[in-house]
Amino acid sequence: MPHDVTLIATLAGGFGLALIFGLAASYLKMPPLLGYLIAGVMIGPATPGFVADIGLSQQLAEIGVMLLMFGVGLHFSFDDLMAVKKIAVPGALLQIIVVTALGFMVASYWDLSTIGAIIFGLSLSVASTVVLLRVLESKGLLETANGQIAVGWLVVEDLVMVLALVLLPVLASIYGDNAAATQQASSGDLLSMIGITLAKVAAFIALMLVVGKRLLPKMLWLVAKSGSRELFTLAVIATAIGVAFFSAELFDVSFALGAFFAGMMLGESELSKRAADESLPLRDAFAVLFFVSVGMVFNPEIIWQEPLKLLIVISIILIGNMAVGVLLVLLFNYPLGTALTVGVSLAQIGEFSFILAGMGLAMNLIPNEVYSLILAGAILSIALNSFLFNGIEPALVWARKRSHLARKLDERLDPLSLLPTTVNESLLHKQVVIVGYGRVGKKVFESLKAHNINCVIAEKERGMVEELRKQNIPAVTGDAADPFVLIQAHIARAAILVIATKDSIDISKMVETARTLNPEVKIFIRARSPEEIELYEKEGWGKSFTPEDELAARIAGEVIAEMAK
């Protein structure tokens, strides 16, 4: 050919095989991410046939890391984290410490350096948020209380890893092989370098919070006013990569951290959902290239050359993380089902492990053999994770049948799932039960409260229920599709049930419970579309409303009032 097509060949090979193997993984009920990793192995130097350009793929992977972290920042919600902070924060920190210590001991036995052993342990302790979200969504667990705890737990892990990525270059400059003269550096030197690095990071964060939080959303609004979709998409991508690059150049922070904060700042804008939607195809494409590039540097020979070491790595990821997670959740007095859900969520490693291990390899802090062991452990754990999720319910059934202790642990009640005995009985007669205390449910409650109508709230988020109880508002936590929740809300004595939740899947169960316990109860349902209204009316469940209809009615009313002047 008259010109160099190395980049095109790399993209064609990477995307083509990623599609084939990703589709195969999907048909086998496994995450497509596993197929992308295998595609990377197939076009890497460890396998015969076509070999893609590793140098180019690594640069493309850097862009993938930026956009992955940008997406994490864009969807990062302190509100979601605060809802489960009492278990997610201490639980995640303890789990990381315990599993990292376990990995550290194993790596030290393998004669790794102190910093190399820490990287190895950390890499095995942090689960993939990408894998978890997709598995929870496919299993219908994402909006459940157990799913929210698992996601909050992994958000804390992500934040810990962001800090680790910031500090790693500093530690590498002191303990890495490329800094032999500083191997005997004093603790004062170490603290000084860490202090300087943290000061730079603090300056970057301050700049982003003070300037970026105001400037980036405004810039997005200015571009949105142009009416051009392509300019809006370009603005989002330019922000992600531009902030990542200049933060690395000016403040010596990683591309990952820069992109993460760019996403967080744009997440403050009212256009954040559109930014996420418009950038999603490009983020997905480069995320695929990231996982393909990871697979390219994986040497499959490690599987038969070091089977014992690989078995140890898999055991730490699967058994170690799961056992520690289950034990910690049980210690926080949650039921066995919640403990198993969180434990299985932790039994895999992914993108952050790849990034951390890749940095360790590039800085000569871990050997290629250890890097390959981490990648092999990630690939196998991701492949097994969906099967572990499928086994949660059978395992619970089996344990309940054969163990009194398991039955006792599974029957634990969350204190917030019980209506306090201090609630005045007069408030629990002819009251309104509101399911869902989101934007719609909250407005309904405030309107009813203004008219002195008694209400009981049923809400999934524990943190929200805690806040409501502090205000002496009767509230219980849990999924209202479970009859126990509506029983605790005293649906048998209620006058009206308002279902204000966005999720329409379990409405039939709520209606069935309410009508069984209280045949006279009136039911009002928040619908998402005219089709849902038609369905609910056909089933005779109650009156339904869509936010769009109410919005249209209000706008029309305002217009009519204005025209009458």
XYZ file of C-alpha atoms in Angstrom:
565
model
C 0.000 0.000 0.000
C 1.249 3.551 -0.702
C 0.738 4.698 2.885
C 0.973 3.370 6.420
C -2.243 1.697 7.601
C -0.982 0.411 10.961
C -3.593 2.377 12.915
C -6.410 1.246 10.631
C -5.262 -2.385 10.858
C -5.114 -2.172 14.653
C -8.610 -0.669 14.856
C -10.068 -3.118 12.335
C -8.559 -6.140 14.055
C -9.429 -4.914 17.545
C -13.029 -3.917 16.853
C -13.741 -6.888 14.583
C -12.549 -9.568 16.985
C -14.023 -7.694 19.969
C -17.423 -7.868 18.257
C -17.087 -11.603 17.531
C -15.846 -12.644 20.972
C -18.031 -10.111 22.795
C -21.100 -11.511 21.038
C -20.019 -15.059 21.876
C -19.588 -14.112 25.551
C -23.030 -12.488 25.549
C -24.653 -15.661 24.140
C -22.924 -17.646 26.906
C -24.501 -15.280 29.489
C -21.112 -13.746 30.312
C -20.106 -10.059 30.257
C -18.994 -8.936 26.741
C -15.971 -7.407 28.479
C -14.577 -10.945 28.716
C -14.791 -11.259 24.939
C -12.917 -7.977 24.477
C -10.049 -9.259 26.625
C -9.885 -12.501 24.625
C -9.904 -10.475 21.379
C -6.833 -8.632 22.679
C -5.085 -11.918 23.376
C -5.829 -13.080 19.815
C -4.193 -10.034 18.173
C -1.362 -9.834 20.710
C 2.196 -11.128 20.286
C 1.513 -14.189 22.452
C -0.656 -15.840 19.785
C 0.147 -16.672 16.137
C -1.245 -14.764 13.178
C -1.926 -11.050 12.900
C -0.237 -8.937 15.585
C -1.547 -5.411 16.158
C 0.720 -2.479 16.958
C 1.132 -2.548 20.751
C 2.444 1.022 20.900
C -0.602 2.401 19.116
C -2.967 0.233 21.120
C -1.459 1.517 24.376
C -2.095 5.132 23.333
C -5.640 4.252 22.333
C -5.973 2.527 25.708
C -4.930 5.763 27.445
C -7.834 7.506 25.721
C -10.034 4.616 26.818
C -8.927 5.101 30.427
C -9.704 8.826 30.224
C -13.189 8.235 28.838
C -13.887 5.381 31.250
C -12.988 7.584 34.221
C -14.878 10.506 32.683
C -17.979 8.299 32.546
C -17.474 7.201 36.165
C -17.203 10.846 37.232
C -20.230 11.843 35.152
C -22.400 9.252 36.919
C -20.781 9.603 40.332
C -23.359 10.625 42.896
C -22.533 11.600 46.451
C -26.260 11.262 47.211
C -26.218 7.576 46.215
C -23.121 7.016 48.312
C -24.550 8.850 51.319
C -27.658 6.640 51.211
C -25.553 3.574 52.100
C -22.534 5.278 53.678
C -22.865 3.583 57.059
C -22.067 0.186 55.567
C -20.352 1.032 52.258
C -17.584 3.307 53.581
C -16.283 1.263 56.551
C -17.047 -2.017 54.789
C -15.140 -1.164 51.602
C -12.151 0.243 53.487
C -11.890 -2.806 55.752
C -12.302 -5.197 52.827
C -9.545 -3.450 50.829
C -7.201 -3.514 53.834
C -7.796 -7.203 54.605
C -7.508 -8.452 51.001
C -4.542 -6.191 50.236
C -2.791 -7.574 53.325
C -3.533 -11.105 52.139
C -2.133 -10.355 48.685
C 0.848 -8.579 50.219
C 1.794 -11.666 52.236
C 1.545 -13.907 49.172
C 3.563 -11.497 46.999
C 6.221 -11.116 49.695
C 6.578 -14.900 49.749
C 7.140 -14.673 45.985
C 9.984 -12.201 46.682
C 8.293 -9.088 45.314
C 9.436 -5.698 46.611
C 7.356 -3.947 49.260
C 5.753 -1.549 46.788
C 5.270 -4.369 44.255
C 3.511 -6.497 46.880
C 1.216 -3.561 47.771
C 0.306 -3.078 44.087
C -0.382 -6.813 43.767
C -2.623 -6.827 46.853
C -4.513 -3.695 45.855
C -5.081 -5.020 42.339
C -6.803 -8.105 43.754
C -8.978 -6.165 46.204
C -10.943 -3.830 43.929
C -13.917 -5.063 41.894
C -14.989 -3.728 38.506
C -17.839 -1.209 38.690
C -18.470 -1.687 34.958
C -18.932 -5.454 35.349
C -21.053 -5.079 38.485
C -23.449 -2.517 37.000
C -24.038 -4.628 33.913
C -24.581 -7.827 35.906
C -26.938 -6.145 38.404
C -28.903 -4.595 35.561
C -29.236 -7.922 33.732
C -30.398 -9.642 36.941
C -32.873 -6.876 37.803
C -31.015 -6.075 41.029
C -29.719 -2.586 40.267
C -32.617 -0.703 41.890
C -32.914 -3.021 44.897
C -31.575 -2.164 48.343
C -28.966 -4.928 48.045
C -27.874 -3.644 44.650
C -27.523 -0.089 45.943
C -25.327 -1.243 48.813
C -23.103 -3.162 46.381
C -22.787 -0.146 44.052
C -22.055 2.219 46.964
C -19.401 -0.210 48.210
C -17.683 -0.189 44.807
C -17.880 3.612 44.564
C -15.802 3.781 47.759
C -13.357 1.282 46.246
C -13.094 3.481 43.134
C -12.263 6.534 45.249
C -9.556 4.600 47.100
C -8.069 3.508 43.783
C -8.091 7.081 42.451
C -5.985 8.040 45.486
C -3.694 5.036 44.886
C -3.143 6.092 41.273
C -2.182 9.567 42.471
C 0.369 8.303 45.009
C 1.872 5.500 42.910
C 4.190 7.694 40.792
C 5.586 9.237 43.990
C 6.267 5.847 45.553
C 7.747 4.627 42.265
C 10.195 7.529 42.147
C 11.543 6.442 45.534
C 11.289 2.661 45.443
C 11.249 1.887 41.708
C 14.120 0.217 39.870
C 14.713 3.420 37.915
C 15.605 5.240 41.124
C 18.241 3.032 42.644
C 20.012 5.967 44.214
C 16.953 6.721 46.285
C 16.315 3.223 47.542
C 17.559 4.236 50.966
C 15.482 7.389 51.074
C 14.468 8.474 54.515
C 10.877 8.572 55.681
C 11.225 12.350 55.671
C 11.976 12.337 51.936
C 9.000 10.077 51.324
C 6.657 12.257 53.361
C 7.997 15.354 51.614
C 7.358 13.939 48.131
C 3.930 12.661 49.116
C 3.155 16.073 50.623
C 4.171 17.849 47.408
C 2.092 15.459 45.314
C -0.945 15.826 47.554
C -0.509 19.620 47.468
C -0.567 19.533 43.653
C -3.627 17.307 43.706
C -5.299 19.616 46.244
C -4.532 22.614 44.015
C -6.008 20.800 41.023
C -9.141 19.799 42.968
C -9.546 23.344 44.302
C -9.239 24.745 40.767
C -11.824 22.292 39.491
C -14.235 22.979 42.359
C -13.877 26.762 42.177
C -13.405 27.347 38.449
C -14.328 24.091 36.723
C -17.628 23.695 38.584
C -18.731 27.086 37.301
C -16.978 27.267 33.943
C -17.521 23.784 32.463
C -21.333 23.620 32.886
C -21.660 27.166 31.491
C -19.503 26.234 28.522
C -21.760 23.228 27.924
C -24.829 25.496 27.979
C -23.255 27.878 25.445
C -22.526 25.010 23.074
C -26.001 23.517 23.609
C -27.563 26.852 22.571
C -26.009 26.422 19.118
C -28.454 23.589 18.495
C -25.716 21.433 16.972
C -25.558 17.870 18.306
C -22.084 17.282 16.868
C -20.699 20.423 18.519
C -22.225 19.351 21.829
C -20.660 15.881 21.557
C -17.357 17.484 20.565
C -17.516 19.787 23.605
C -18.051 16.848 25.952
C -15.188 14.778 24.512
C -12.854 17.792 24.292
C -13.572 18.561 27.938
C -12.829 14.999 29.038
C -9.554 14.624 27.149
C -8.491 18.271 27.478
C -8.902 18.439 31.258
C -7.178 15.044 31.615
C -4.197 16.174 29.507
C -3.687 19.626 31.034
C -4.164 18.335 34.583
C -1.360 15.835 33.938
C 0.858 18.512 32.369
C 0.274 21.252 34.934
C -0.351 19.357 38.173
C 1.352 15.988 37.542
C -1.861 14.115 38.303
C -2.863 11.070 36.295
C -4.995 11.244 33.160
C -7.513 9.098 35.041
C -7.929 11.584 37.899
C -8.205 14.556 35.537
C -10.900 12.859 33.483
C -12.736 11.725 36.628
C -13.008 15.306 37.910
C -13.984 16.604 34.477
C -16.886 14.152 34.570
C -17.809 15.173 38.122
C -17.894 18.858 37.197
C -20.022 18.284 34.100
C -22.220 16.064 36.246
C -23.198 19.235 38.140
C -24.810 20.607 34.982
C -28.469 20.116 34.160
C -27.202 18.873 30.811
C -25.260 16.015 32.427
C -27.701 13.347 31.221
C -27.449 14.613 27.665
C -23.656 14.773 27.992
C -23.627 11.153 29.136
C -25.950 10.043 26.322
C -24.119 11.920 23.560
C -20.655 10.729 24.623
C -21.712 7.137 25.350
C -20.963 5.642 21.889
C -17.444 7.072 21.827
C -16.831 6.109 25.459
C -17.996 2.572 24.746
C -15.800 2.318 21.651
C -12.631 3.430 23.417
C -13.485 1.341 26.471
C -13.523 -1.673 24.138
C -10.077 -0.675 22.851
C -8.852 -0.353 26.432
C -9.855 -3.914 27.282
C -8.494 -5.180 23.950
C -5.123 -3.533 24.665
C -5.083 -5.134 28.118
C -5.591 -8.528 26.530
C -2.767 -7.862 24.035
C -0.114 -7.745 26.741
C -1.480 -10.834 28.487
C 0.629 -13.947 28.066
C -1.661 -17.024 28.171
C 1.362 -19.248 28.817
C 1.123 -18.186 32.469
C -1.909 -20.492 32.804
C 0.102 -23.695 32.281
C 3.478 -22.344 33.413
C 2.310 -21.150 36.838
C -0.961 -22.996 37.590
C -0.414 -22.986 41.368
C 0.237 -19.245 41.504
C -2.789 -18.615 39.302
C -4.931 -20.774 41.598
C -3.769 -18.686 44.569
C -4.635 -15.448 42.720
C -8.100 -16.751 41.767
C -8.683 -17.908 45.348
C -7.875 -14.453 46.737
C -10.172 -12.743 44.204
C -13.092 -15.133 44.525
C -12.911 -16.621 48.009
C -10.965 -13.881 49.788
C -13.019 -10.902 48.596
C -16.322 -12.762 48.877
C -15.637 -14.159 52.357
C -14.469 -10.809 53.736
C -17.424 -9.001 52.143
C -20.004 -11.485 53.450
C -18.529 -11.431 56.955
C -18.394 -7.626 57.125
C -21.988 -7.206 55.919
C -23.194 -9.755 58.481
C -21.272 -7.898 61.199
C -23.208 -4.759 60.222
C -26.358 -6.739 61.096
C -27.678 -7.134 57.552
C -29.451 -10.338 56.438
C -27.649 -13.209 54.735
C -29.173 -12.418 51.326
C -27.664 -8.920 51.383
C -24.320 -10.316 52.535
C -24.206 -12.824 49.662
C -25.148 -10.186 47.079
C -22.368 -7.844 48.239
C -19.895 -10.719 48.591
C -20.483 -11.984 45.043
C -20.273 -8.395 43.743
C -16.724 -8.214 45.096
C -15.643 -11.572 43.625
C -14.128 -10.141 40.428
C -11.593 -7.497 39.426
C -11.541 -5.213 36.401
C -10.621 -1.826 35.000
C -8.931 -0.260 38.032
C -6.888 -3.410 38.594
C -5.737 -3.251 34.959
C -4.813 0.418 35.256
C -2.943 -0.014 38.557
C -1.126 -3.191 37.451
C -0.282 -1.563 34.105
C 1.275 1.434 35.869
C 3.198 -0.906 38.152
C 4.550 -2.810 35.138
C 5.497 0.378 33.266
C 7.378 1.652 36.341
C 9.212 -1.677 36.845
C 7.525 -2.187 40.197
C 6.071 -5.597 39.304
C 7.419 -8.176 36.815
C 5.535 -9.205 33.693
C 4.735 -12.591 35.281
C 2.803 -10.944 38.132
C 1.031 -8.651 35.668
C -0.049 -11.677 33.634
C -1.270 -13.423 36.789
C -3.429 -10.386 37.643
C -4.866 -10.292 34.120
C -5.551 -14.039 34.124
C -7.248 -13.705 37.499
C -9.378 -10.834 36.159
C -10.433 -12.728 33.026
C -11.394 -15.865 34.948
C -13.158 -13.990 37.767
C -15.226 -11.930 35.293
C -16.187 -15.127 33.467
C -17.304 -16.782 36.715
C -19.047 -13.784 38.276
C -22.385 -14.041 36.452
C -22.574 -17.730 37.399
C -21.956 -16.812 41.040
C -24.857 -14.350 40.899
C -27.069 -17.097 39.490
C -26.112 -19.248 42.470
C -27.117 -16.754 45.202
C -30.782 -17.780 45.448
C -30.134 -21.571 45.236
C -27.410 -21.182 47.880
C -29.824 -19.326 50.163
C -32.509 -21.992 49.709
C -30.002 -24.785 50.363
C -28.565 -23.049 53.457
C -31.989 -22.272 54.927
C -33.046 -25.911 54.606
C -29.936 -27.338 56.277
C -28.749 -24.734 58.771
C -30.536 -23.123 61.696
C -27.806 -20.444 61.783
C -28.407 -19.594 58.105
C -32.160 -19.246 58.743
C -31.461 -17.003 61.700
C -29.048 -14.822 59.709
C -31.403 -14.581 56.745
C -34.361 -13.566 58.903
C -32.584 -10.554 60.358
C -34.698 -7.468 60.118
C -33.338 -4.069 59.260
C -34.467 -1.758 62.128
C -35.552 0.790 59.527
C -37.888 -1.766 57.934
C -40.031 -1.715 61.080
C -42.301 1.238 61.791
C -41.300 2.654 65.200
C -43.629 1.770 68.058
C -43.498 5.422 69.090
C -45.636 6.458 66.088
C -48.997 7.726 67.309
C -51.810 5.289 66.469
C -53.992 8.182 65.295
C -51.572 8.736 62.399
C -52.100 5.171 61.186
C -55.825 5.300 60.458
C -57.168 6.464 57.097
C -53.648 7.553 56.218
C -52.052 7.802 52.768
C -49.242 5.338 52.050
C -46.736 6.806 49.572
C -44.386 4.346 47.847
C -41.252 6.122 46.635
C -39.907 9.378 48.050
C -38.268 10.668 44.880
C -39.060 13.912 43.132
C -42.744 13.057 42.575
C -43.329 11.301 45.903
C -41.785 14.177 47.826
C -44.022 16.767 46.140
C -47.103 14.617 46.804
C -46.158 14.311 50.480
C -45.518 18.038 50.874
C -48.881 18.886 49.326
C -50.730 16.414 51.551
C -48.846 17.614 54.623
C -49.903 21.201 53.870
C -53.516 19.959 54.092
C -52.841 18.078 57.362
C -53.301 14.650 55.759
C -51.405 11.871 57.543
C -48.905 9.904 55.446
C -46.561 6.931 55.779
C -43.593 6.708 53.399
C -42.203 3.443 51.985
C -38.777 4.069 50.426
C -35.914 1.810 49.309
C -33.076 4.139 50.303
C -32.182 3.697 53.957
C -30.470 7.077 54.176
C -33.626 8.848 53.083
C -35.721 6.928 55.610
C -33.255 7.883 58.348
C -33.651 11.557 57.415
C -37.444 11.282 57.394
C -37.482 9.699 60.838
C -35.312 12.504 62.185
C -38.161 14.806 61.114
C -40.667 12.521 62.924
C -42.218 11.444 59.621
C -43.438 7.810 59.670
C -41.323 5.909 57.147
C -40.100 2.371 56.478
C -37.337 1.128 54.190
C -37.615 -1.736 51.746
C -39.042 -2.799 48.406
C -42.814 -2.283 48.517
C -43.237 -5.292 46.202
C -42.491 -7.297 49.364
C -45.800 -7.542 51.318
C -43.900 -7.054 54.594
C -43.123 -3.424 53.662
C -46.745 -2.456 53.013
C -47.836 -4.345 56.133
C -45.392 -2.236 58.160
C -46.839 0.896 56.515
C -50.251 -0.255 57.860
C -51.813 -0.540 54.416
C -54.719 -2.491 55.993
C -55.937 0.727 57.653
C -54.959 3.158 54.869
C -57.416 5.190 52.824
C -55.182 5.639 49.772
C -52.038 4.071 48.283
C -49.920 6.344 46.068
C -47.333 4.485 43.974
C -44.897 7.240 42.990
C -41.906 5.077 42.089
C -40.497 5.171 38.539
C -40.109 1.384 38.371
C -43.287 -0.154 36.963
C -42.188 -3.801 37.121
C -43.449 -4.568 40.639
C -46.617 -2.449 40.635
C -48.838 -5.513 40.200
C -47.406 -7.051 43.388
C -48.009 -3.832 45.340
C -51.594 -3.601 44.091
C -52.243 -7.264 44.884
C -50.926 -6.888 48.452
C -52.884 -3.680 49.040
C -56.162 -5.101 47.705
C -55.749 -8.350 49.664
C -55.187 -6.550 52.962
C -57.528 -3.648 52.264
C -60.152 -4.190 49.525
C -61.494 -0.638 49.981
C -58.165 1.147 49.483
C -57.992 3.684 46.630
C -54.877 3.473 44.468
C -53.154 6.228 42.462
C -50.217 5.266 40.234
C -47.457 7.242 38.581
C -47.286 6.001 34.971
C -44.486 6.531 32.482
C -46.543 6.562 29.283
C -50.122 6.617 27.953
C -49.688 2.901 27.206
C -49.088 2.216 30.893
C -52.162 4.234 31.849
C -54.229 2.146 29.436
C -52.785 -1.071 30.894
C -53.409 -0.050 34.530
C -56.989 1.000 33.770
C -57.627 -2.231 31.869
C -56.378 -4.250 34.866
C -58.503 -2.125 37.196
C -55.551 -1.206 39.397
C -56.525 2.414 39.962
C -56.149 5.914 38.560
C -52.911 6.666 36.711
C -51.102 9.849 35.771
C -48.002 10.700 33.746
C -45.734 13.644 34.624
C -45.991 14.796 30.993
C -49.799 15.042 31.153
C -49.690 17.049 34.366
C -46.948 19.289 32.957
C -48.939 19.873 29.759
C -52.077 20.683 31.774
C -50.212 23.196 33.915
C -48.551 24.899 30.935
C -51.898 25.073 29.108
C -53.504 26.564 32.210
C -50.826 29.248 32.452
C -51.162 30.054 28.739
C -54.969 30.318 29.012
C -54.658 32.574 32.064
C -52.159 34.788 30.231
C -54.332 35.020 27.110
C -57.373 35.990 29.212
C -55.616 39.120 30.520
